[in-house]
Amino acid sequence: MADTRIRSRFELTGRVAVVTGSSKGIGEAMARGLAEFGARVVISSRNQESIDAVAAAYRADGLDATAIACHVGDPDDRRRLIEQTVATYGRLDILINNAATNPYFGPVEGLPPDAYQKTLDINLTAALELSNLALPHLRKSGTGSVIHISSIEGLHANPNFAAYNISKAGIIMLGKSQAREWASDNVRVNVICPGLVKTKLSRALWENDQLAKQFTNMIPLNRMASPDEIAGLAVWLASDAASYVTGGTFVADGGMLG
Ligand SMILES: NC(=O)c1ccc[n+]([C@@H]2O[C@H](COP(=O)([O-])OP(=O)(O)OC[C@H]3O[C@@H](n4cnc5c(N)ncnc54)[C@H](OP(=O)(O)O)[C@@H]3O)[C@@H](O)[C@H]2O)c1
């Protein structure tokens, strides 16, 4: 039999993963990727019906998935997500903080304080709080991995997206800070910065043909990504194939930032 010394490092059998915002888009693709490599995955979003449908579709394909609803801005929901995961599977090895919002598009001087606060609460504070709730279980795991989903907007300011840009820059530094402090427990923390991915969140940018053309012209690969094209990074970062990788920021943007 061929030696699979390196290939087997990608294997996630026996690991349990929570992916927030995994009813659709990038979160769904990452959860699917983890499950295809053997992880038991918790599908989560605000909508029970849609996460039940995703988990059922995975199970129909022979994958292991459970649906637990969680509005990441709600402290009780966050606690319940982690507690129910551990009650169901007895462990937690991988946390992907993916759910995000962008309620305001407009100039920074007109940014309403409530939209600013909501963006920070959902995109940044929730990731901090969920990580803290998961930490005791990730420590026990021995191979804990936290992955935050930022954006190229965390590295490069997109005009009219100030609150989103700030939240996505913040989550990069959250990941770096956690990585420094949690490495001694072998809990690794990394950040993924996708470029333009065709999902509901980015709909305003691709539904309008002219705007879509303008954006794709700025991308050397000359197209938007599909959510599946982000999943491989998440599988790698979650697995032992990335066992020496922590505190990193990984861009998948079709070459846009150059
Ligand atoms: N699409 C892009 O071009 C792009 C680029 C860079 C970075 N990103 C980042 O990638 C991540 C995923 O975005 P996406 O484009 O895949 O978005 P999407 O297709 O709109 O999916 C968002 C997911 O998050 C869930 N969600 C939204 N608000 C939530 C909340 N408060 N609590 C829990 N779940 C919530 C949604 O489900 P429910 O509505 O059922 O709750 C859904 O499952 C985000 O962090 C986003 O900032 C996206």
CSV table of N, CA and C in Angstrom, one decimal, residues 19-152:
chain,number,residue,atom,x,y,z
A,19,VAL,N,-19.3,25.4,12.8
A,19,VAL,CA,-19.1,26.5,11.8
A,19,VAL,C,-20.3,27.4,11.9
A,20,THR,N,-20.1,28.7,12.3
A,20,THR,CA,-21.2,29.6,12.4
A,20,THR,C,-21.5,30.1,11.0
A,21,GLY,N,-22.8,30.4,10.8
A,21,GLY,CA,-23.2,30.9,9.5
A,21,GLY,C,-23.0,29.9,8.4
A,22,SER,N,-23.4,28.6,8.7
A,22,SER,CA,-23.1,27.6,7.7
A,22,SER,C,-24.3,27.1,7.0
A,23,SER,N,-25.4,27.9,7.0
A,23,SER,CA,-26.6,27.4,6.2
A,23,SER,C,-26.4,27.7,4.7
A,24,LYS,N,-25.4,28.5,4.4
A,24,LYS,CA,-25.2,28.8,3.0
A,24,LYS,C,-23.8,29.5,2.8
A,25,GLY,N,-23.5,29.8,1.5
A,25,GLY,CA,-22.3,30.5,1.2
A,25,GLY,C,-21.0,29.9,1.6
A,26,ILE,N,-20.1,30.7,2.1
A,26,ILE,CA,-18.7,30.2,2.4
A,26,ILE,C,-18.8,29.2,3.6
A,27,GLY,N,-19.6,29.6,4.6
A,27,GLY,CA,-19.7,28.7,5.8
A,27,GLY,C,-20.2,27.3,5.4
A,28,GLU,N,-21.2,27.2,4.6
A,28,GLU,CA,-21.7,25.9,4.1
A,28,GLU,C,-20.6,25.1,3.4
A,29,ALA,N,-19.9,25.8,2.5
A,29,ALA,CA,-18.8,25.1,1.8
A,29,ALA,C,-17.7,24.6,2.7
A,30,MET,N,-17.3,25.4,3.7
A,30,MET,CA,-16.3,25.0,4.6
A,30,MET,C,-16.7,23.8,5.5
A,31,ALA,N,-18.0,23.9,6.0
A,31,ALA,CA,-18.5,22.8,6.8
A,31,ALA,C,-18.5,21.5,6.0
A,32,ARG,N,-18.9,21.6,4.7
A,32,ARG,CA,-19.0,20.4,3.8
A,32,ARG,C,-17.5,19.9,3.6
A,33,GLY,N,-16.6,20.8,3.5
A,33,GLY,CA,-15.2,20.3,3.3
A,33,GLY,C,-14.7,19.6,4.5
A,34,LEU,N,-15.0,20.1,5.7
A,34,LEU,CA,-14.5,19.5,6.9
A,34,LEU,C,-15.2,18.1,7.0
A,35,ALA,N,-16.5,18.0,6.7
A,35,ALA,CA,-17.2,16.8,6.8
A,35,ALA,C,-16.7,15.7,5.8
A,36,GLU,N,-16.4,16.2,4.6
A,36,GLU,CA,-15.9,15.3,3.6
A,36,GLU,C,-14.5,14.7,4.0
A,37,PHE,N,-13.8,15.4,4.9
A,37,PHE,CA,-12.5,14.9,5.4
A,37,PHE,C,-12.7,14.1,6.7
A,38,GLY,N,-14.0,13.9,7.1
A,38,GLY,CA,-14.2,13.0,8.2
A,38,GLY,C,-14.7,13.6,9.5
A,39,ALA,N,-14.8,15.0,9.5
A,39,ALA,CA,-15.2,15.6,10.8
A,39,ALA,C,-16.7,15.5,11.0
A,40,ARG,N,-17.1,15.5,12.2
A,40,ARG,CA,-18.6,15.6,12.6
A,40,ARG,C,-18.8,17.1,12.7
A,41,VAL,N,-19.7,17.6,11.9
A,41,VAL,CA,-19.9,19.1,11.8
A,41,VAL,C,-21.2,19.6,12.4
A,42,VAL,N,-21.2,20.7,13.1
A,42,VAL,CA,-22.4,21.4,13.6
A,42,VAL,C,-22.7,22.5,12.6
A,43,ILE,N,-23.8,22.4,12.0
A,43,ILE,CA,-24.3,23.4,11.1
A,43,ILE,C,-25.1,24.4,11.9
A,44,SER,N,-24.8,25.7,11.7
A,44,SER,CA,-25.4,26.7,12.6
A,44,SER,C,-25.7,28.0,11.8
A,45,SER,N,-26.9,28.6,12.1
A,45,SER,CA,-27.3,29.9,11.7
A,45,SER,C,-28.5,30.3,12.5
A,46,ARG,N,-29.1,31.5,12.1
A,46,ARG,CA,-30.3,31.9,12.9
A,46,ARG,C,-31.5,31.1,12.6
A,47,ASN,N,-31.5,30.4,11.4
A,47,ASN,CA,-32.7,29.8,10.9
A,47,ASN,C,-32.7,28.3,11.0
A,48,GLN,N,-33.5,27.8,11.9
A,48,GLN,CA,-33.5,26.3,12.2
A,48,GLN,C,-33.8,25.5,10.9
A,49,GLU,N,-34.8,26.0,10.2
A,49,GLU,CA,-35.2,25.3,9.0
A,49,GLU,C,-34.1,25.1,8.0
A,50,SER,N,-33.4,26.2,7.7
A,50,SER,CA,-32.3,26.1,6.7
A,50,SER,C,-31.1,25.2,7.2
A,51,ILE,N,-30.8,25.3,8.5
A,51,ILE,CA,-29.7,24.5,8.9
A,51,ILE,C,-30.1,23.0,9.0
A,52,ASP,N,-31.4,22.7,9.4
A,52,ASP,CA,-31.9,21.3,9.3
A,52,ASP,C,-31.7,20.8,7.9
A,53,ALA,N,-32.0,21.6,6.9
A,53,ALA,CA,-32.0,21.1,5.5
A,53,ALA,C,-30.5,20.8,5.1
A,54,VAL,N,-29.6,21.7,5.5
A,54,VAL,CA,-28.2,21.5,5.2
A,54,VAL,C,-27.7,20.2,5.9
A,55,ALA,N,-28.0,20.0,7.2
A,55,ALA,CA,-27.5,18.8,7.9
A,55,ALA,C,-28.1,17.6,7.3
A,56,ALA,N,-29.4,17.6,6.9
A,56,ALA,CA,-30.0,16.5,6.3
A,56,ALA,C,-29.4,16.1,5.0
A,57,ALA,N,-29.0,17.1,4.2
A,57,ALA,CA,-28.4,16.9,2.9
A,57,ALA,C,-27.0,16.2,3.1
A,58,TYR,N,-26.3,16.7,4.1
A,58,TYR,CA,-25.0,16.1,4.4
A,58,TYR,C,-25.2,14.6,4.8
A,59,ARG,N,-26.1,14.4,5.7
A,59,ARG,CA,-26.3,13.0,6.2
A,59,ARG,C,-26.7,12.1,5.0
A,60,ALA,N,-27.5,12.6,4.1
A,60,ALA,CA,-27.9,11.8,2.9
A,60,ALA,C,-26.7,11.5,2.1
A,61,ASP,N,-25.7,12.2,2.2
A,61,ASP,CA,-24.4,11.9,1.4
A,61,ASP,C,-23.4,11.1,2.3
A,62,GLY,N,-23.9,10.6,3.4
A,62,GLY,CA,-23.1,9.8,4.3
A,62,GLY,C,-22.1,10.6,5.2
A,63,LEU,N,-22.4,11.9,5.3
A,63,LEU,CA,-21.5,12.7,6.2
A,63,LEU,C,-22.2,12.9,7.5
A,64,ASP,N,-21.5,13.3,8.6
A,64,ASP,CA,-22.0,13.4,9.9
A,64,ASP,C,-22.2,14.8,10.2
A,65,ALA,N,-23.5,15.2,10.4
A,65,ALA,CA,-23.8,16.6,10.7
A,65,ALA,C,-25.0,16.7,11.6
A,66,THR,N,-25.0,17.8,12.5
A,66,THR,CA,-26.1,18.1,13.4
A,66,THR,C,-26.4,19.6,13.2
A,67,ALA,N,-27.6,20.0,13.4
A,67,ALA,CA,-27.9,21.4,13.2
A,67,ALA,C,-28.3,22.0,14.6
A,68,ILE,N,-27.6,23.1,15.0
A,68,ILE,CA,-27.9,23.8,16.2
A,68,ILE,C,-28.0,25.3,15.9
A,69,ALA,N,-29.2,25.9,16.1
A,69,ALA,CA,-29.4,27.3,15.8
A,69,ALA,C,-28.6,28.2,16.7
A,70,CYS,N,-28.1,29.3,16.2
A,70,CYS,CA,-27.4,30.3,17.0
A,70,CYS,C,-27.3,31.6,16.3
A,71,HIS,N,-27.9,32.6,16.9
A,71,HIS,CA,-27.7,34.0,16.5
A,71,HIS,C,-26.4,34.4,17.2
A,72,VAL,N,-25.3,34.7,16.5
A,72,VAL,CA,-24.0,34.9,17.1
A,72,VAL,C,-24.0,36.1,18.0
A,73,GLY,N,-24.9,37.0,17.8
A,73,GLY,CA,-25.0,38.2,18.6
A,73,GLY,C,-25.7,38.0,20.0
A,74,ASP,N,-26.2,36.8,20.2
A,74,ASP,CA,-27.0,36.6,21.4
A,74,ASP,C,-26.1,35.7,22.4
A,75,PRO,N,-25.8,36.2,23.5
A,75,PRO,CA,-24.9,35.5,24.5
A,75,PRO,C,-25.5,34.1,24.9
A,76,ASP,N,-26.8,34.1,25.1
A,76,ASP,CA,-27.4,32.8,25.4
A,76,ASP,C,-27.3,31.8,24.3
A,77,ASP,N,-27.5,32.2,23.1
A,77,ASP,CA,-27.4,31.3,21.9
A,77,ASP,C,-26.0,30.8,21.8
A,78,ARG,N,-25.0,31.7,22.0
A,78,ARG,CA,-23.6,31.3,21.9
A,78,ARG,C,-23.3,30.2,22.9
A,79,ARG,N,-23.7,30.4,24.1
A,79,ARG,CA,-23.5,29.4,25.2
A,79,ARG,C,-24.1,28.1,24.8
A,80,ARG,N,-25.3,28.2,24.3
A,80,ARG,CA,-26.1,27.0,24.0
A,80,ARG,C,-25.4,26.2,22.8
A,81,LEU,N,-24.9,27.0,21.9
A,81,LEU,CA,-24.2,26.3,20.7
A,81,LEU,C,-23.1,25.4,21.2
A,82,ILE,N,-22.2,26.0,22.0
A,82,ILE,CA,-21.1,25.2,22.5
A,82,ILE,C,-21.5,24.1,23.4
A,83,GLU,N,-22.4,24.4,24.3
A,83,GLU,CA,-22.8,23.4,25.3
A,83,GLU,C,-23.5,22.2,24.6
A,84,GLN,N,-24.4,22.5,23.6
A,84,GLN,CA,-25.1,21.4,22.9
A,84,GLN,C,-24.2,20.6,22.0
A,85,THR,N,-23.2,21.3,21.5
A,85,THR,CA,-22.2,20.6,20.6
A,85,THR,C,-21.5,19.5,21.5
A,86,VAL,N,-21.0,20.0,22.7
A,86,VAL,CA,-20.3,19.1,23.5
A,86,VAL,C,-21.2,18.0,24.1
A,87,ALA,N,-22.5,18.4,24.4
A,87,ALA,CA,-23.4,17.4,24.9
A,87,ALA,C,-23.7,16.3,23.8
A,88,THR,N,-23.7,16.7,22.5
A,88,THR,CA,-24.0,15.8,21.4
A,88,THR,C,-22.8,14.9,21.1
A,89,TYR,N,-21.6,15.5,21.0
A,89,TYR,CA,-20.5,14.8,20.5
A,89,TYR,C,-19.4,14.5,21.5
A,90,GLY,N,-19.5,15.1,22.7
A,90,GLY,CA,-18.5,14.8,23.7
A,90,GLY,C,-17.2,15.6,23.6
A,91,ARG,N,-17.1,16.4,22.6
A,91,ARG,CA,-15.8,17.1,22.4
A,91,ARG,C,-16.0,18.3,21.4
A,92,LEU,N,-15.0,19.1,21.3
A,92,LEU,CA,-15.0,20.2,20.3
A,92,LEU,C,-13.5,20.4,19.9
A,93,ASP,N,-13.2,20.3,18.6
A,93,ASP,CA,-11.8,20.4,18.1
A,93,ASP,C,-11.6,21.6,17.2
A,94,ILE,N,-12.7,22.0,16.5
A,94,ILE,CA,-12.5,23.1,15.5
A,94,ILE,C,-13.7,24.1,15.6
A,95,LEU,N,-13.3,25.4,15.7
A,95,LEU,CA,-14.3,26.4,15.7
A,95,LEU,C,-14.1,27.3,14.5
A,96,ILE,N,-15.0,27.5,13.6
A,96,ILE,CA,-14.9,28.5,12.5
A,96,ILE,C,-15.9,29.6,12.8
A,97,ASN,N,-15.4,30.8,13.0
A,97,ASN,CA,-16.2,32.0,13.2
A,97,ASN,C,-16.4,32.7,11.8
A,98,ASN,N,-17.5,32.4,11.3
A,98,ASN,CA,-17.8,32.8,9.9
A,98,ASN,C,-18.9,33.8,9.7
A,99,ALA,N,-20.0,33.7,10.6
A,99,ALA,CA,-21.1,34.5,10.4
A,99,ALA,C,-20.7,36.0,10.5
A,100,ALA,N,-21.3,36.8,9.6
A,100,ALA,CA,-21.0,38.2,9.6
A,100,ALA,C,-22.2,39.0,9.0
A,101,THR,N,-22.1,40.3,9.2
A,101,THR,CA,-23.2,41.1,8.6
A,101,THR,C,-22.5,42.4,8.1
A,102,ASN,N,-23.3,43.1,7.3
A,102,ASN,CA,-22.8,44.4,6.8
A,102,ASN,C,-24.1,45.3,6.5
A,103,PRO,N,-24.6,45.9,7.6
A,103,PRO,CA,-25.9,46.5,7.5
A,103,PRO,C,-25.9,47.9,6.8
A,104,TYR,N,-24.7,48.5,6.7
A,104,TYR,CA,-24.6,49.9,6.2
A,104,TYR,C,-23.7,50.0,5.1
A,105,PHE,N,-24.1,50.6,4.0
A,105,PHE,CA,-23.2,50.9,2.9
A,105,PHE,C,-23.3,52.4,2.7
A,106,GLY,N,-22.2,53.1,2.9
A,106,GLY,CA,-22.3,54.6,2.7
A,106,GLY,C,-21.0,55.2,3.3
A,107,PRO,N,-21.0,56.6,3.2
A,107,PRO,CA,-19.8,57.3,3.7
A,107,PRO,C,-19.5,57.1,5.2
A,108,VAL,N,-18.3,57.1,5.6
A,108,VAL,CA,-17.9,56.9,7.0
A,108,VAL,C,-18.5,58.0,7.9
A,109,GLU,N,-18.6,59.2,7.4
A,109,GLU,CA,-19.1,60.3,8.2
A,109,GLU,C,-20.6,60.1,8.5
A,110,GLY,N,-21.3,59.3,7.7
A,110,GLY,CA,-22.7,59.1,7.9
A,110,GLY,C,-23.0,57.8,8.6
A,111,LEU,N,-22.0,57.1,9.1
A,111,LEU,CA,-22.2,55.7,9.7
A,111,LEU,C,-23.1,55.8,10.9
A,112,PRO,N,-24.3,55.3,10.9
A,112,PRO,CA,-25.1,55.4,12.1
A,112,PRO,C,-24.5,54.6,13.3
A,113,PRO,N,-24.5,55.1,14.5
A,113,PRO,CA,-23.8,54.4,15.6
A,113,PRO,C,-24.4,53.0,15.8
A,114,ASP,N,-25.7,52.9,15.6
A,114,ASP,CA,-26.3,51.5,15.9
A,114,ASP,C,-25.8,50.5,14.8
A,115,ALA,N,-25.6,50.9,13.6
A,115,ALA,CA,-25.1,50.0,12.5
A,115,ALA,C,-23.7,49.7,12.8
A,116,TYR,N,-22.9,50.7,13.3
A,116,TYR,CA,-21.5,50.5,13.6
A,116,TYR,C,-21.4,49.4,14.7
A,117,GLN,N,-22.2,49.6,15.8
A,117,GLN,CA,-22.2,48.7,16.9
A,117,GLN,C,-22.6,47.3,16.6
A,118,LYS,N,-23.7,47.2,15.7
A,118,LYS,CA,-24.2,45.9,15.3
A,118,LYS,C,-23.1,45.2,14.5
A,119,THR,N,-22.4,45.9,13.6
A,119,THR,CA,-21.4,45.2,12.8
A,119,THR,C,-20.2,44.7,13.7
A,120,LEU,N,-19.8,45.5,14.7
A,120,LEU,CA,-18.8,45.1,15.6
A,120,LEU,C,-19.2,43.9,16.5
A,121,ASP,N,-20.5,44.0,16.9
A,121,ASP,CA,-21.0,42.9,17.8
A,121,ASP,C,-21.0,41.6,17.1
A,122,ILE,N,-21.5,41.6,15.8
A,122,ILE,CA,-21.7,40.3,15.1
A,122,ILE,C,-20.4,39.8,14.5
A,123,ASN,N,-19.6,40.7,13.9
A,123,ASN,CA,-18.4,40.3,13.2
A,123,ASN,C,-17.2,40.1,14.0
A,124,LEU,N,-17.2,40.8,15.2
A,124,LEU,CA,-15.9,40.7,16.0
A,124,LEU,C,-16.2,40.2,17.4
A,125,THR,N,-17.0,40.9,18.2
A,125,THR,CA,-17.2,40.5,19.6
A,125,THR,C,-17.7,39.0,19.7
A,126,ALA,N,-18.6,38.6,18.8
A,126,ALA,CA,-19.2,37.3,18.8
A,126,ALA,C,-18.1,36.2,18.6
A,127,ALA,N,-17.1,36.6,17.8
A,127,ALA,CA,-16.0,35.6,17.5
A,127,ALA,C,-15.1,35.5,18.8
A,128,LEU,N,-14.9,36.6,19.5
A,128,LEU,CA,-14.1,36.6,20.7
A,128,LEU,C,-14.8,35.8,21.8
A,129,GLU,N,-16.1,36.0,21.9
A,129,GLU,CA,-16.9,35.3,23.0
A,129,GLU,C,-17.0,33.8,22.7
A,130,LEU,N,-17.3,33.5,21.4
A,130,LEU,CA,-17.4,32.1,21.1
A,130,LEU,C,-16.1,31.3,21.2
A,131,SER,N,-15.0,32.0,20.9
A,131,SER,CA,-13.7,31.4,21.1
A,131,SER,C,-13.5,31.1,22.6
A,132,ASN,N,-13.8,32.1,23.4
A,132,ASN,CA,-13.6,31.9,24.9
A,132,ASN,C,-14.5,30.7,25.4
A,133,LEU,N,-15.7,30.6,24.9
A,133,LEU,CA,-16.5,29.5,25.3
A,133,LEU,C,-16.0,28.2,24.9
A,134,ALA,N,-15.4,28.2,23.7
A,134,ALA,CA,-14.9,26.9,23.1
A,134,ALA,C,-13.5,26.5,23.7
A,135,LEU,N,-12.8,27.5,24.2
A,135,LEU,CA,-11.4,27.3,24.6
A,135,LEU,C,-11.2,26.1,25.5
A,136,PRO,N,-11.9,25.9,26.6
A,136,PRO,CA,-11.7,24.7,27.5
A,136,PRO,C,-11.7,23.4,26.7
A,137,HIS,N,-12.7,23.3,25.7
A,137,HIS,CA,-12.8,22.1,25.0
A,137,HIS,C,-11.7,22.0,23.9
A,138,LEU,N,-11.3,23.1,23.4
A,138,LEU,CA,-10.2,23.1,22.4
A,138,LEU,C,-8.9,22.7,23.1
A,139,ARG,N,-8.7,23.1,24.3
A,139,ARG,CA,-7.5,22.7,25.1
A,139,ARG,C,-7.5,21.2,25.3
A,140,LYS,N,-8.7,20.7,25.7
A,140,LYS,CA,-8.8,19.3,25.9
A,140,LYS,C,-8.5,18.5,24.7
A,141,SER,N,-8.9,19.0,23.6
A,141,SER,CA,-8.8,18.3,22.3
A,141,SER,C,-7.3,18.0,22.0
A,142,GLY,N,-6.4,18.9,22.3
A,142,GLY,CA,-5.0,18.6,22.1
A,142,GLY,C,-4.6,19.1,20.6
A,143,THR,N,-5.6,19.2,19.8
A,143,THR,CA,-5.3,19.7,18.4
A,143,THR,C,-6.3,20.8,18.0
A,144,GLY,N,-6.6,21.6,19.0
A,144,GLY,CA,-7.6,22.6,18.7
A,144,GLY,C,-7.3,23.6,17.6
A,145,SER,N,-8.3,24.0,16.8
A,145,SER,CA,-8.0,24.9,15.7
A,145,SER,C,-9.2,25.9,15.7
A,146,VAL,N,-8.9,27.2,15.7
A,146,VAL,CA,-9.9,28.3,15.5
A,146,VAL,C,-9.5,28.9,14.2
A,147,ILE,N,-10.6,29.1,13.4
A,147,ILE,CA,-10.4,29.8,12.1
A,147,ILE,C,-11.4,31.0,12.1
A,148,HIS,N,-10.9,32.2,11.9
A,148,HIS,CA,-11.7,33.4,11.8
A,148,HIS,C,-11.8,33.7,10.3
A,149,ILE,N,-13.1,34.1,9.9
A,149,ILE,CA,-13.2,34.5,8.5
A,149,ILE,C,-13.2,36.0,8.5
A,150,SER,N,-12.2,36.6,8.0
A,150,SER,CA,-12.1,38.0,7.8
A,150,SER,C,-12.4,38.3,6.4
A,151,SER,N,-11.6,39.1,5.7
A,151,SER,CA,-11.9,39.5,4.3
A,151,SER,C,-10.7,40.3,3.8
A,152,ILE,N,-10.6,40.5,2.5
A,152,ILE,CA,-9.5,41.4,2.1
A,152,ILE,C,-9.8,42.8,2.6
